[in-house]
Amino acid sequence: MTRFVVSRLAQMLVVLFAVSVLTFLIFNVIPAGDPAARMAGKSPTPTQVEAIRAEWGFDEPLPVQYVKTMEQVLGGSAISYFTQLNVREEIVKGLPRTLSLAVGAAILWMTMGIALGLLGALRAGRISDRLITFVALAGVSLPVFWLGALMAYYLGFKAGWFPNGGYVPFTEDPLDWAYHLVLPCTALAILFIGFYSRVLRSSVLDTMSEDFVRTARAKGLSERQVLVRHVLRNSLIPIVTLWGLDFGAVVAGGAILTETVFDLQGVGQYAAESVGQLDVPPVLAVTLFGAFFIVVLNTVVDIVYAALDPRIRVTT
Amino acid sequence: MGQSPWRLALRRLRRDRVSLAFGALFVVLVLGALAAPLWASAVADRDPDRTNETGQIEVDGSKVDVVSLDGVPIGPQWRGEYFLGADSNGRDVMVRLLYGARNSLLIGLAAAFLTTLLATLVGLVAGYFGRWVDALARSTLDVIWAFPVILLGVALGTALAVGGLKIGPLELGAGSMTISVLVIAIVYVPYMARPIRGEVLALREREFVEAARAQGAGPLRMMAGELLPNLTSTIVVFAPLMVANAILLEAALSFLGVGVVPPDPSWGNMIDAGVERLVTAPHLAIAPGLMLVLTVLALNVFGDGVRDAFDPRSSAAWGTRRP
C-alpha cells in the first residue's frame, strides 16, 4: 500500500508539473504578439507594459520566464492589472462561495440522478423509462447560462419566490445562505441529473444480469433486498468515480457560467470577469488552481479506492 | 443469411422513429441556416448587420418606433420584417438568428470533425505502437483532461483573443472564428481519444490483426486498412454527441466573450446581449436560447438512438460531457 501511495503521489507531481507547463505555454508562447502587452489587458499604458515585462521577465529565456511566472502565481504576488487587486486573495475570497454551490448541487444531482436512474432501469422499455430518458436528454441539452438567466429572472425577479442572485455567507445567516443557493444549485444540477441517471440506468441493467444477483435471488432474498444490497451497491461504483471528477471540475472553475449568471462572486465568476477585461493574471491563476485541484482530488480518490479495493493496487 | 453489423444497426435505427424525427429536425435546422440569405433578402428585406435605431414600422395601421425613445426594441411581429422583433440597435432578430445559426453550426461541425480526426489519429497511433508512444500520448491526454473543459476553453480563448495565434507558418488574427474551432476541438480530444485507444488495444489482440501482421502488413496498412474500419461504429456513435457538445461550448465561450466577436452573430453572443435586457425585451434572450436547446436536443436524441442501434450496451459516450 505504501508503495502504491508513493508511486501515485510521484505521478501526481509529474502531472502537476506538466499542467503548469501547459498553462504557461497557453498564455506565454502560443499566442502571437508581445506577451507583456497581452498580460496588461485591454488598454494598458506604456509604463505598465514595461513594468510587467521586467516583473514577469519576458525579455529572458523561456525556462527563466516559466520560473518567474510560477513564482508570481504560486507565491501569491500576482496582481490583476485591471483592478490592481491581489489575485490569490481574490481566489481565497471566492472559494467558500464556489464550494457552497458545488456541495449543494452535488447533493441534488446525486439524489435525483440515482432516483431517476434506478426508476428507469426498473421500468426499462416502458413508457415511464422512455419519458425519463427524454427528460434526461433535455437536461443535458440545456445550456446552464441560458437556463440560469431565465430562472433568475422569472422565478427570482418576476415571481419573487427566490432571490435572483447574490450570496449570503453561512456564518451570517444559514437560512438565507441556503435560500440564495436554491436556484443556482438547481440550475447547475440539471445537467448532471440527466447525465447521472443515464449512467446509473445502464449500470443497474448491467449488474442485474450478473451471477451474484441470481444467487441472491436463489437464496430467497426479497426483491427489495436484492436491489438495495446487491444491485444498487455495485451499480454505484461508476457513479462515485464520476462524482469525484465532476465535483472537482465544478469547484475548479467548471461553475464559471452558473456563478456569473447568479452573481455568486465565486472563483469561476472571478475568472469570467477577468476574461471580459482580457486580464491575464487572474485567468492564469484560476486555470492553474483549477487544474491543480482536480489532479490532487483525483489522486486522493485513487488512493481511497486502492485502500477499499486491494485489487487496484496490483494492477496499477 | 448473416447480415453485417452495419446493416443490422441501420435497420435498428430505421425502426427508431423518435430518433429519426429528431435527426430530421437537425437537418431542417441546418437547411434553415443555409437559407439565411434567402430569408434576409426575400422575406425580411434586412441584412443581419443593418441597424435601424430611429426607423418606424407600421403595426395595425399606425407607425411604431422600432426602438422606442428609452431604448426598448420592438417585440415579435410574426410576419416578414421583424418576424422575431428587433434588438436594441434595431437589427432584425430573426435574420440575425439565422446568420448566427450559420456561425454556431459551422463552428460546431468543424470543431467536432477536427476532434474526431485528432482523436482517431492519436488513439490509433498510441494504441498501435504502444510503449513510449502510448505513454507519451496518454500522459498528454491526461494533462488536457485535468483542466475543466470550460476553463481550458476560456484560458485558450483569452490568450488568443488578445494576440491571435502563431504556430510556425500558421497565423490567425485575433477574433478569427478558426480560433474558436481550434480551441473547442482540442479541449474535447481526450474525451474521444481515450475510448478509441482502449478499443485499438483490444483489437490488436484479435486474430485478424495477427493474420495481417503475418502477411507482412506495415504500420500504415495495419492502421488504415485493418484497425480503422473496426473503429467506425465507435466513431459514428460519438459523432453526433461531439457536435452537440461543440455547439454548446461555442455558445458558452461566446457568452463569456471569448468566442464569436460581435457584430458577427452567434447564438452565444446573442444570448449574452439578451440576458441584460430580459426585463424589457425577453425575446432577445429567449429566441436564440430556444434555437440552441432545440439543436442540441435534436443531436442528443438522435445520438442516443444511434448509440442504441450500434452499441446497445455502451454508455461510454456519456462520459464526454464535463463542465
Coordinates of N, CA and C in Angstrom, one line a residue, chain B residues 108-294:
Chain B
G108 N -19.5 24.4 -34.7 CA -19.7 23.2 -34.0 C -19.4 22.0 -34.9
L109 N -19.8 22.0 -36.1 CA -19.5 20.9 -37.0 C -18.0 20.8 -37.3
A110 N -17.4 21.9 -37.6 CA -15.9 21.9 -37.9 C -15.1 21.4 -36.7
A111 N -15.5 21.9 -35.5 CA -14.7 21.5 -34.3 C -14.9 20.0 -34.0
A112 N -16.2 19.6 -34.2 CA -16.4 18.1 -33.9 C -15.6 17.3 -34.9
F113 N -15.6 17.7 -36.2 CA -14.9 17.0 -37.2 C -13.4 16.9 -36.8
L114 N -12.9 18.1 -36.4 CA -11.4 18.1 -36.1 C -11.1 17.3 -34.9
T115 N -12.0 17.3 -33.9 CA -11.8 16.5 -32.7 C -11.8 15.0 -33.1
T116 N -12.8 14.6 -33.9 CA -12.8 13.2 -34.3 C -11.6 12.8 -35.1
L117 N -11.1 13.7 -36.0 CA -9.9 13.4 -36.7 C -8.7 13.2 -35.8
L118 N -8.5 14.2 -34.9 CA -7.3 14.2 -34.0 C -7.4 13.0 -33.1
A119 N -8.6 12.8 -32.5 CA -8.8 11.7 -31.5 C -8.5 10.3 -32.1
T120 N -9.0 10.1 -33.4 CA -8.8 8.9 -34.1 C -7.4 8.7 -34.3
L121 N -6.7 9.7 -34.8 CA -5.3 9.6 -35.1 C -4.5 9.3 -33.8
V122 N -4.7 10.1 -32.8 CA -4.0 9.8 -31.5 C -4.3 8.4 -31.0
G123 N -5.6 8.1 -31.0 CA -6.0 6.8 -30.4 C -5.3 5.6 -31.2
L124 N -5.3 5.7 -32.6 CA -4.7 4.7 -33.4 C -3.3 4.6 -33.2
V125 N -2.6 5.7 -33.3 CA -1.1 5.7 -33.1 C -0.7 5.2 -31.8
A126 N -1.3 5.7 -30.7 CA -1.0 5.3 -29.4 C -1.3 3.9 -29.1
G127 N -2.4 3.4 -29.5 CA -2.8 2.0 -29.3 C -2.0 1.1 -30.1
Y128 N -1.7 1.4 -31.4 CA -1.0 0.5 -32.2 C 0.5 0.4 -31.8
F129 N 1.2 1.5 -31.7 CA 2.6 1.4 -31.4 C 2.9 1.1 -29.9
G130 N 2.0 1.4 -29.0 CA 2.2 1.1 -27.6 C 3.5 1.7 -27.1
R131 N 4.1 1.1 -26.0 CA 5.3 1.5 -25.4 C 5.4 3.0 -25.2
W132 N 6.5 3.7 -25.5 CA 6.7 5.1 -25.2 C 5.8 6.0 -25.9
V133 N 5.4 5.6 -27.2 CA 4.4 6.4 -27.9 C 3.1 6.5 -27.2
D134 N 2.7 5.3 -26.7 CA 1.4 5.3 -25.9 C 1.6 6.1 -24.6
A135 N 2.7 5.9 -23.9 CA 2.9 6.6 -22.7 C 2.8 8.1 -22.9
L136 N 3.5 8.5 -23.9 CA 3.5 10.0 -24.2 C 2.1 10.5 -24.5
A137 N 1.4 9.8 -25.4 CA 0.1 10.2 -25.8 C -0.9 10.2 -24.6
R138 N -0.8 9.1 -23.8 CA -1.6 9.0 -22.6 C -1.4 10.1 -21.6
S139 N -0.1 10.5 -21.4 CA 0.1 11.5 -20.4 C -0.3 12.9 -20.9
T140 N -0.1 13.1 -22.2 CA -0.6 14.4 -22.8 C -2.1 14.5 -22.6
L141 N -2.8 13.4 -23.0 CA -4.3 13.4 -22.8 C -4.7 13.6 -21.4
D142 N -4.0 13.0 -20.4 CA -4.3 13.2 -19.0 C -4.1 14.6 -18.6
V143 N -3.1 15.3 -19.1 CA -2.9 16.7 -18.7 C -4.0 17.5 -19.2
I144 N -4.4 17.4 -20.5 CA -5.5 18.1 -21.0 C -6.8 17.8 -20.2
W145 N -7.0 16.5 -19.9 CA -8.1 16.1 -19.1 C -8.2 16.7 -17.7
A146 N -7.1 17.1 -17.2 CA -7.0 17.7 -15.8 C -7.7 19.0 -15.8
F147 N -7.8 19.7 -16.9 CA -8.5 21.0 -16.9 C -10.0 20.9 -17.1
P148 N -10.8 21.6 -16.3 CA -12.2 21.6 -16.6 C -12.4 22.2 -18.1
V149 N -13.3 21.6 -18.8 CA -13.5 21.9 -20.2 C -13.7 23.4 -20.5
I150 N -14.6 24.0 -19.7 CA -14.9 25.4 -19.9 C -13.8 26.3 -19.6
L151 N -13.0 25.9 -18.5 CA -11.9 26.8 -18.1 C -10.8 26.7 -19.1
L152 N -10.5 25.5 -19.6 CA -9.5 25.4 -20.6 C -9.9 26.2 -21.9
G153 N -11.2 26.1 -22.2 CA -11.6 26.9 -23.4 C -11.5 28.4 -23.1
V154 N -11.8 28.8 -21.9 CA -11.7 30.2 -21.6 C -10.3 30.7 -21.6
A155 N -9.4 29.8 -21.0 CA -8.0 30.2 -20.9 C -7.4 30.3 -22.3
L156 N -7.6 29.3 -23.2 CA -7.1 29.4 -24.6 C -7.8 30.6 -25.3
G157 N -9.1 30.8 -25.1 CA -9.8 31.9 -25.8 C -9.2 33.2 -25.4
T158 N -9.0 33.4 -24.0 CA -8.5 34.7 -23.6 C -7.1 35.0 -24.1
A159 N -6.2 34.0 -24.0 CA -4.9 34.2 -24.5 C -4.8 34.5 -26.0
L160 N -5.7 33.8 -26.8 CA -5.7 34.0 -28.2 C -6.5 35.2 -28.7
A161 N -7.4 35.6 -27.8 CA -8.3 36.8 -28.2 C -7.4 38.1 -28.2
V162 N -6.4 38.1 -27.4 CA -5.5 39.3 -27.4 C -4.5 39.3 -28.5
G163 N -3.8 38.1 -28.6 CA -2.7 38.1 -29.5 C -2.9 37.4 -30.9
G164 N -4.0 36.6 -31.0 CA -4.1 35.8 -32.2 C -3.2 34.6 -32.0
L165 N -3.2 33.7 -33.0 CA -2.4 32.5 -32.9 C -1.2 32.5 -33.8
K166 N -0.1 31.9 -33.3 CA 1.1 31.8 -34.2 C 1.8 30.6 -33.8
I167 N 1.7 29.5 -34.6 CA 2.5 28.3 -34.5 C 3.1 28.0 -35.9
G168 N 4.4 28.3 -35.9 CA 5.1 28.1 -37.2 C 4.5 28.9 -38.3
P169 N 4.1 28.3 -39.4 CA 3.6 29.1 -40.6 C 2.2 29.5 -40.3
L170 N 1.5 28.9 -39.4 CA 0.1 29.1 -39.2 C -0.1 30.4 -38.4
E171 N -0.8 31.4 -39.0 CA -1.0 32.6 -38.2 C -2.5 33.1 -38.4
L172 N -3.1 33.2 -37.2 CA -4.5 33.6 -37.3 C -4.7 34.9 -36.5
G173 N -5.4 35.8 -37.0 CA -5.7 37.1 -36.4 C -6.6 36.9 -35.1
A174 N -6.5 37.8 -34.2 CA -7.3 37.8 -33.0 C -8.8 37.9 -33.5
G175 N -9.7 37.1 -32.9 CA -11.1 37.3 -33.2 C -11.5 36.4 -34.4
S176 N -10.6 35.7 -35.0 CA -10.9 34.8 -36.1 C -11.7 33.6 -35.6
M177 N -12.7 33.2 -36.4 CA -13.6 32.1 -36.0 C -12.8 30.8 -35.9
T178 N -11.8 30.7 -36.8 CA -11.0 29.5 -36.8 C -10.4 29.2 -35.4
I179 N -10.1 30.3 -34.6 CA -9.6 30.1 -33.3 C -10.6 29.4 -32.4
S180 N -11.8 29.8 -32.5 CA -12.9 29.1 -31.7 C -12.9 27.6 -32.1
V181 N -12.8 27.3 -33.4 CA -12.9 25.9 -33.8 C -11.7 25.1 -33.2
L182 N -10.5 25.7 -33.3 CA -9.3 25.0 -32.7 C -9.5 24.8 -31.2
V183 N -9.9 25.8 -30.5 CA -10.0 25.7 -29.1 C -10.9 24.6 -28.7
I184 N -12.1 24.6 -29.3 CA -13.2 23.6 -29.0 C -12.7 22.2 -29.3
A185 N -12.1 22.1 -30.5 CA -11.6 20.8 -31.0 C -10.6 20.2 -30.0
I186 N -9.6 21.0 -29.6 CA -8.6 20.5 -28.8 C -9.1 20.1 -27.4
V187 N -10.0 20.9 -26.8 CA -10.5 20.6 -25.5 C -11.1 19.3 -25.4
Y188 N -11.8 18.8 -26.5 CA -12.6 17.6 -26.4 C -11.8 16.4 -26.9
V189 N -10.6 16.5 -27.4 CA -9.8 15.4 -27.9 C -9.7 14.2 -26.9
P190 N -9.3 14.5 -25.6 CA -9.1 13.4 -24.7 C -10.4 12.6 -24.5
Y191 N -11.5 13.2 -24.5 CA -12.8 12.5 -24.2 C -13.1 11.5 -25.3
M192 N -12.6 11.6 -26.5 CA -12.8 10.7 -27.5 C -11.6 9.8 -27.8
A193 N -10.4 10.4 -27.6 CA -9.2 9.6 -27.9 C -9.0 8.4 -26.9
R194 N -9.4 8.7 -25.7 CA -9.2 7.6 -24.7 C -10.0 6.3 -25.0
P195 N -11.3 6.4 -25.3 CA -12.0 5.2 -25.6 C -11.5 4.6 -26.9
I196 N -11.1 5.4 -27.9 CA -10.6 4.8 -29.2 C -9.3 4.1 -28.9
R197 N -8.5 4.6 -28.1 CA -7.2 4.0 -27.8 C -7.5 2.6 -27.1
G198 N -8.4 2.6 -26.2 CA -8.8 1.4 -25.5 C -9.2 0.3 -26.5
E199 N -10.1 0.8 -27.4 CA -10.6 -0.2 -28.4 C -9.4 -0.8 -29.3
V200 N -8.5 0.1 -29.7 CA -7.4 -0.3 -30.5 C -6.6 -1.4 -29.7
L201 N -6.4 -1.1 -28.5 CA -5.6 -2.1 -27.6 C -6.3 -3.5 -27.7
A202 N -7.6 -3.5 -27.6 CA -8.4 -4.7 -27.6 C -8.3 -5.4 -29.0
L203 N -8.4 -4.6 -30.0 CA -8.4 -5.1 -31.4 C -7.1 -5.7 -31.7
R204 N -6.0 -5.1 -31.2 CA -4.6 -5.6 -31.5 C -4.4 -7.1 -31.2
E205 N -5.2 -7.5 -30.2 CA -5.0 -8.9 -29.8 C -5.8 -9.9 -30.6
R206 N -6.6 -9.4 -31.6 CA -7.5 -10.3 -32.3 C -6.8 -11.0 -33.4
E207 N -7.4 -12.1 -33.9 CA -6.7 -12.9 -34.9 C -6.5 -12.2 -36.2
F208 N -7.5 -11.4 -36.6 CA -7.3 -10.9 -38.0 C -6.1 -9.9 -38.0
V209 N -5.8 -9.3 -36.9 CA -4.7 -8.4 -36.9 C -3.4 -9.2 -36.9
E210 N -3.4 -10.3 -36.2 CA -2.3 -11.3 -36.2 C -2.1 -11.7 -37.7
A211 N -3.2 -12.1 -38.4 CA -3.1 -12.6 -39.7 C -2.5 -11.5 -40.7
A212 N -2.9 -10.3 -40.5 CA -2.4 -9.2 -41.3 C -0.9 -9.0 -41.1
R213 N -0.5 -9.1 -39.8 CA 0.9 -9.0 -39.5 C 1.7 -10.1 -40.1
A214 N 1.2 -11.3 -40.1 CA 1.9 -12.4 -40.6 C 2.1 -12.2 -42.1
Q215 N 1.1 -11.5 -42.8 CA 1.3 -11.3 -44.2 C 2.3 -10.2 -44.5
G216 N 2.8 -9.6 -43.4 CA 3.8 -8.5 -43.6 C 3.3 -7.1 -43.8
A217 N 2.1 -6.9 -43.2 CA 1.5 -5.6 -43.4 C 2.3 -4.5 -42.6
G218 N 2.6 -3.4 -43.2 CA 3.3 -2.3 -42.4 C 2.3 -1.6 -41.5
P219 N 2.9 -0.7 -40.7 CA 2.1 0.1 -39.7 C 0.9 0.8 -40.4
L220 N 1.2 1.4 -41.6 CA 0.2 2.3 -42.2 C -1.0 1.4 -42.7
R221 N -0.7 0.3 -43.4 CA -1.8 -0.6 -43.8 C -2.5 -1.2 -42.7
M222 N -1.7 -1.5 -41.6 CA -2.3 -2.1 -40.4 C -3.4 -1.1 -39.8
M223 N -3.0 0.2 -39.7 CA -3.8 1.1 -39.0 C -5.0 1.5 -39.9
A224 N -4.7 1.9 -41.2 CA -5.8 2.3 -42.0 C -6.6 1.2 -42.6
G225 N -6.0 0.1 -42.9 CA -6.7 -1.0 -43.5 C -7.4 -2.0 -42.6
E226 N -6.8 -2.2 -41.4 CA -7.3 -3.3 -40.6 C -8.0 -2.7 -39.3
L227 N -7.3 -1.7 -38.7 CA -7.9 -1.2 -37.4 C -9.0 -0.2 -37.6
L228 N -8.8 0.8 -38.5 CA -9.7 1.9 -38.7 C -11.1 1.4 -39.0
P229 N -11.3 0.4 -40.0 CA -12.6 0.0 -40.3 C -13.4 -0.5 -39.1
N230 N -12.6 -1.1 -38.1 CA -13.3 -1.6 -37.0 C -13.6 -0.6 -35.9
L231 N -13.2 0.6 -36.2 CA -13.4 1.7 -35.2 C -14.6 2.5 -35.6
T232 N -15.1 2.3 -36.9 CA -16.2 3.2 -37.4 C -17.4 3.3 -36.5
S233 N -17.8 2.1 -35.9 CA -19.0 2.2 -35.1 C -18.8 3.1 -33.9
T234 N -17.7 3.0 -33.3 CA -17.4 3.9 -32.1 C -17.4 5.3 -32.6
I235 N -16.8 5.6 -33.7 CA -16.7 7.0 -34.2 C -18.1 7.5 -34.5
V236 N -18.9 6.6 -35.2 CA -20.3 7.0 -35.5 C -21.1 7.3 -34.3
V237 N -20.9 6.5 -33.2 CA -21.7 6.7 -32.0 C -21.3 8.1 -31.4
F238 N -20.0 8.4 -31.4 CA -19.5 9.6 -30.8 C -19.9 10.9 -31.6
A239 N -19.9 10.8 -32.9 CA -20.0 12.0 -33.7 C -21.2 12.9 -33.4
P240 N -22.4 12.5 -33.3 CA -23.5 13.4 -33.0 C -23.3 14.1 -31.7
L241 N -22.9 13.3 -30.7 CA -22.7 13.9 -29.4 C -21.6 14.9 -29.3
M242 N -20.5 14.7 -30.1 CA -19.4 15.6 -30.2 C -19.9 16.9 -30.8
V243 N -20.7 16.8 -31.8 CA -21.3 18.1 -32.5 C -22.1 18.8 -31.4
A244 N -23.0 18.1 -30.7 CA -23.8 18.8 -29.7 C -22.9 19.5 -28.6
N245 N -21.9 18.8 -28.1 CA -21.0 19.4 -27.1 C -20.3 20.6 -27.7
A246 N -19.8 20.5 -28.9 CA -19.1 21.6 -29.5 C -20.0 22.8 -29.7
I247 N -21.2 22.6 -30.1 CA -22.1 23.7 -30.3 C -22.4 24.4 -28.9
L248 N -22.6 23.6 -27.9 CA -22.8 24.1 -26.5 C -21.6 24.9 -26.0
L249 N -20.4 24.4 -26.3 CA -19.2 25.0 -25.8 C -19.0 26.3 -26.5
E250 N -19.3 26.3 -27.8 CA -19.1 27.6 -28.6 C -20.0 28.6 -28.0
A251 N -21.3 28.2 -27.7 CA -22.2 29.2 -27.2 C -21.7 29.7 -25.8
A252 N -21.2 28.8 -25.0 CA -20.7 29.2 -23.7 C -19.5 30.2 -23.8
L253 N -18.6 29.9 -24.7 CA -17.4 30.8 -24.9 C -17.9 32.1 -25.5
S254 N -18.8 32.1 -26.4 CA -19.3 33.4 -26.9 C -20.0 34.2 -25.9
F255 N -20.8 33.5 -25.0 CA -21.5 34.1 -23.9 C -20.5 34.8 -23.0
L256 N -19.3 34.2 -22.8 CA -18.3 34.8 -21.9 C -17.5 35.8 -22.6
G257 N -17.7 35.9 -23.9 CA -16.9 36.9 -24.7 C -15.6 36.5 -25.3
V258 N -15.4 35.2 -25.4 CA -14.1 34.7 -26.0 C -14.4 33.8 -27.2
G259 N -15.6 33.9 -27.8 CA -15.9 33.1 -28.9 C -16.1 34.0 -30.2
V260 N -17.2 33.9 -30.8 CA -17.5 34.8 -31.9 C -17.7 36.2 -31.5
V261 N -16.9 37.1 -32.1 CA -16.9 38.5 -31.7 C -18.0 39.3 -32.4
P262 N -18.9 40.0 -31.6 CA -19.9 40.9 -32.2 C -19.2 41.9 -33.1
P263 N -19.8 42.4 -34.1 CA -21.2 42.3 -34.5 C -21.5 41.0 -35.2
D264 N -20.5 40.1 -35.5 CA -20.9 38.8 -36.1 C -21.8 38.1 -35.1
P265 N -23.0 37.6 -35.6 CA -23.9 37.0 -34.6 C -23.5 35.5 -34.4
S266 N -23.7 35.1 -33.2 CA -23.8 33.6 -32.9 C -24.8 33.5 -31.8
W267 N -25.3 32.3 -31.6 CA -26.4 32.1 -30.5 C -25.8 32.5 -29.2
G268 N -24.6 32.2 -28.9 CA -24.0 32.5 -27.6 C -23.9 34.0 -27.4
N269 N -23.4 34.8 -28.3 CA -23.3 36.2 -28.1 C -24.6 36.9 -28.1
M270 N -25.6 36.3 -28.9 CA -26.9 36.9 -28.8 C -27.6 36.7 -27.5
I271 N -27.4 35.5 -26.9 CA -27.9 35.3 -25.5 C -27.3 36.2 -24.5
D272 N -26.0 36.4 -24.7 CA -25.2 37.3 -23.8 C -25.8 38.7 -23.9
A273 N -26.1 39.2 -25.1 CA -26.6 40.5 -25.2 C -28.1 40.6 -24.7
G274 N -28.8 39.5 -24.9 CA -30.2 39.4 -24.5 C -30.5 39.3 -23.0
V275 N -29.6 38.6 -22.3 CA -29.7 38.4 -20.8 C -29.8 39.8 -20.1
E276 N -29.0 40.7 -20.6 CA -29.0 42.0 -19.9 C -30.3 42.8 -20.1
R277 N -31.1 42.4 -21.1 CA -32.4 43.1 -21.4 C -33.6 42.2 -21.2
L278 N -33.5 41.2 -20.3 CA -34.6 40.4 -20.0 C -35.9 41.1 -19.6
V279 N -35.6 42.2 -18.8 CA -36.8 42.9 -18.2 C -37.6 43.6 -19.3
T280 N -37.0 44.2 -20.3 CA -37.7 45.0 -21.3 C -38.0 44.2 -22.5
A281 N -37.0 43.4 -22.9 CA -37.2 42.7 -24.2 C -36.7 41.2 -24.1
P282 N -37.6 40.4 -23.4 CA -37.2 39.0 -23.2 C -37.0 38.2 -24.5
H283 N -37.6 38.6 -25.6 CA -37.4 37.8 -26.8 C -35.9 37.8 -27.3
L284 N -35.1 38.8 -26.8 CA -33.7 38.8 -27.3 C -32.9 37.6 -26.7
A285 N -33.3 37.2 -25.5 CA -32.5 36.0 -24.9 C -33.3 34.7 -25.2
I286 N -34.6 34.7 -25.3 CA -35.4 33.5 -25.4 C -35.2 32.9 -26.8
A287 N -35.3 33.7 -27.8 CA -35.2 33.2 -29.2 C -33.9 32.4 -29.5
P288 N -32.7 33.0 -29.3 CA -31.5 32.3 -29.6 C -31.3 31.1 -28.6
G289 N -31.8 31.2 -27.4 CA -31.7 30.1 -26.4 C -32.5 28.9 -26.9
L290 N -33.7 29.2 -27.3 CA -34.6 28.1 -27.8 C -33.9 27.4 -29.0
M291 N -33.4 28.2 -29.9 CA -32.7 27.6 -31.1 C -31.6 26.7 -30.7
L292 N -30.8 27.2 -29.7 CA -29.7 26.4 -29.2 C -30.1 25.1 -28.6
V293 N -31.2 25.2 -27.7 CA -31.7 24.0 -27.0 C -32.2 23.0 -28.0
L294 N -33.0 23.5 -29.0 CA -33.6 22.6 -30.0 C -32.5 21.9 -30.8

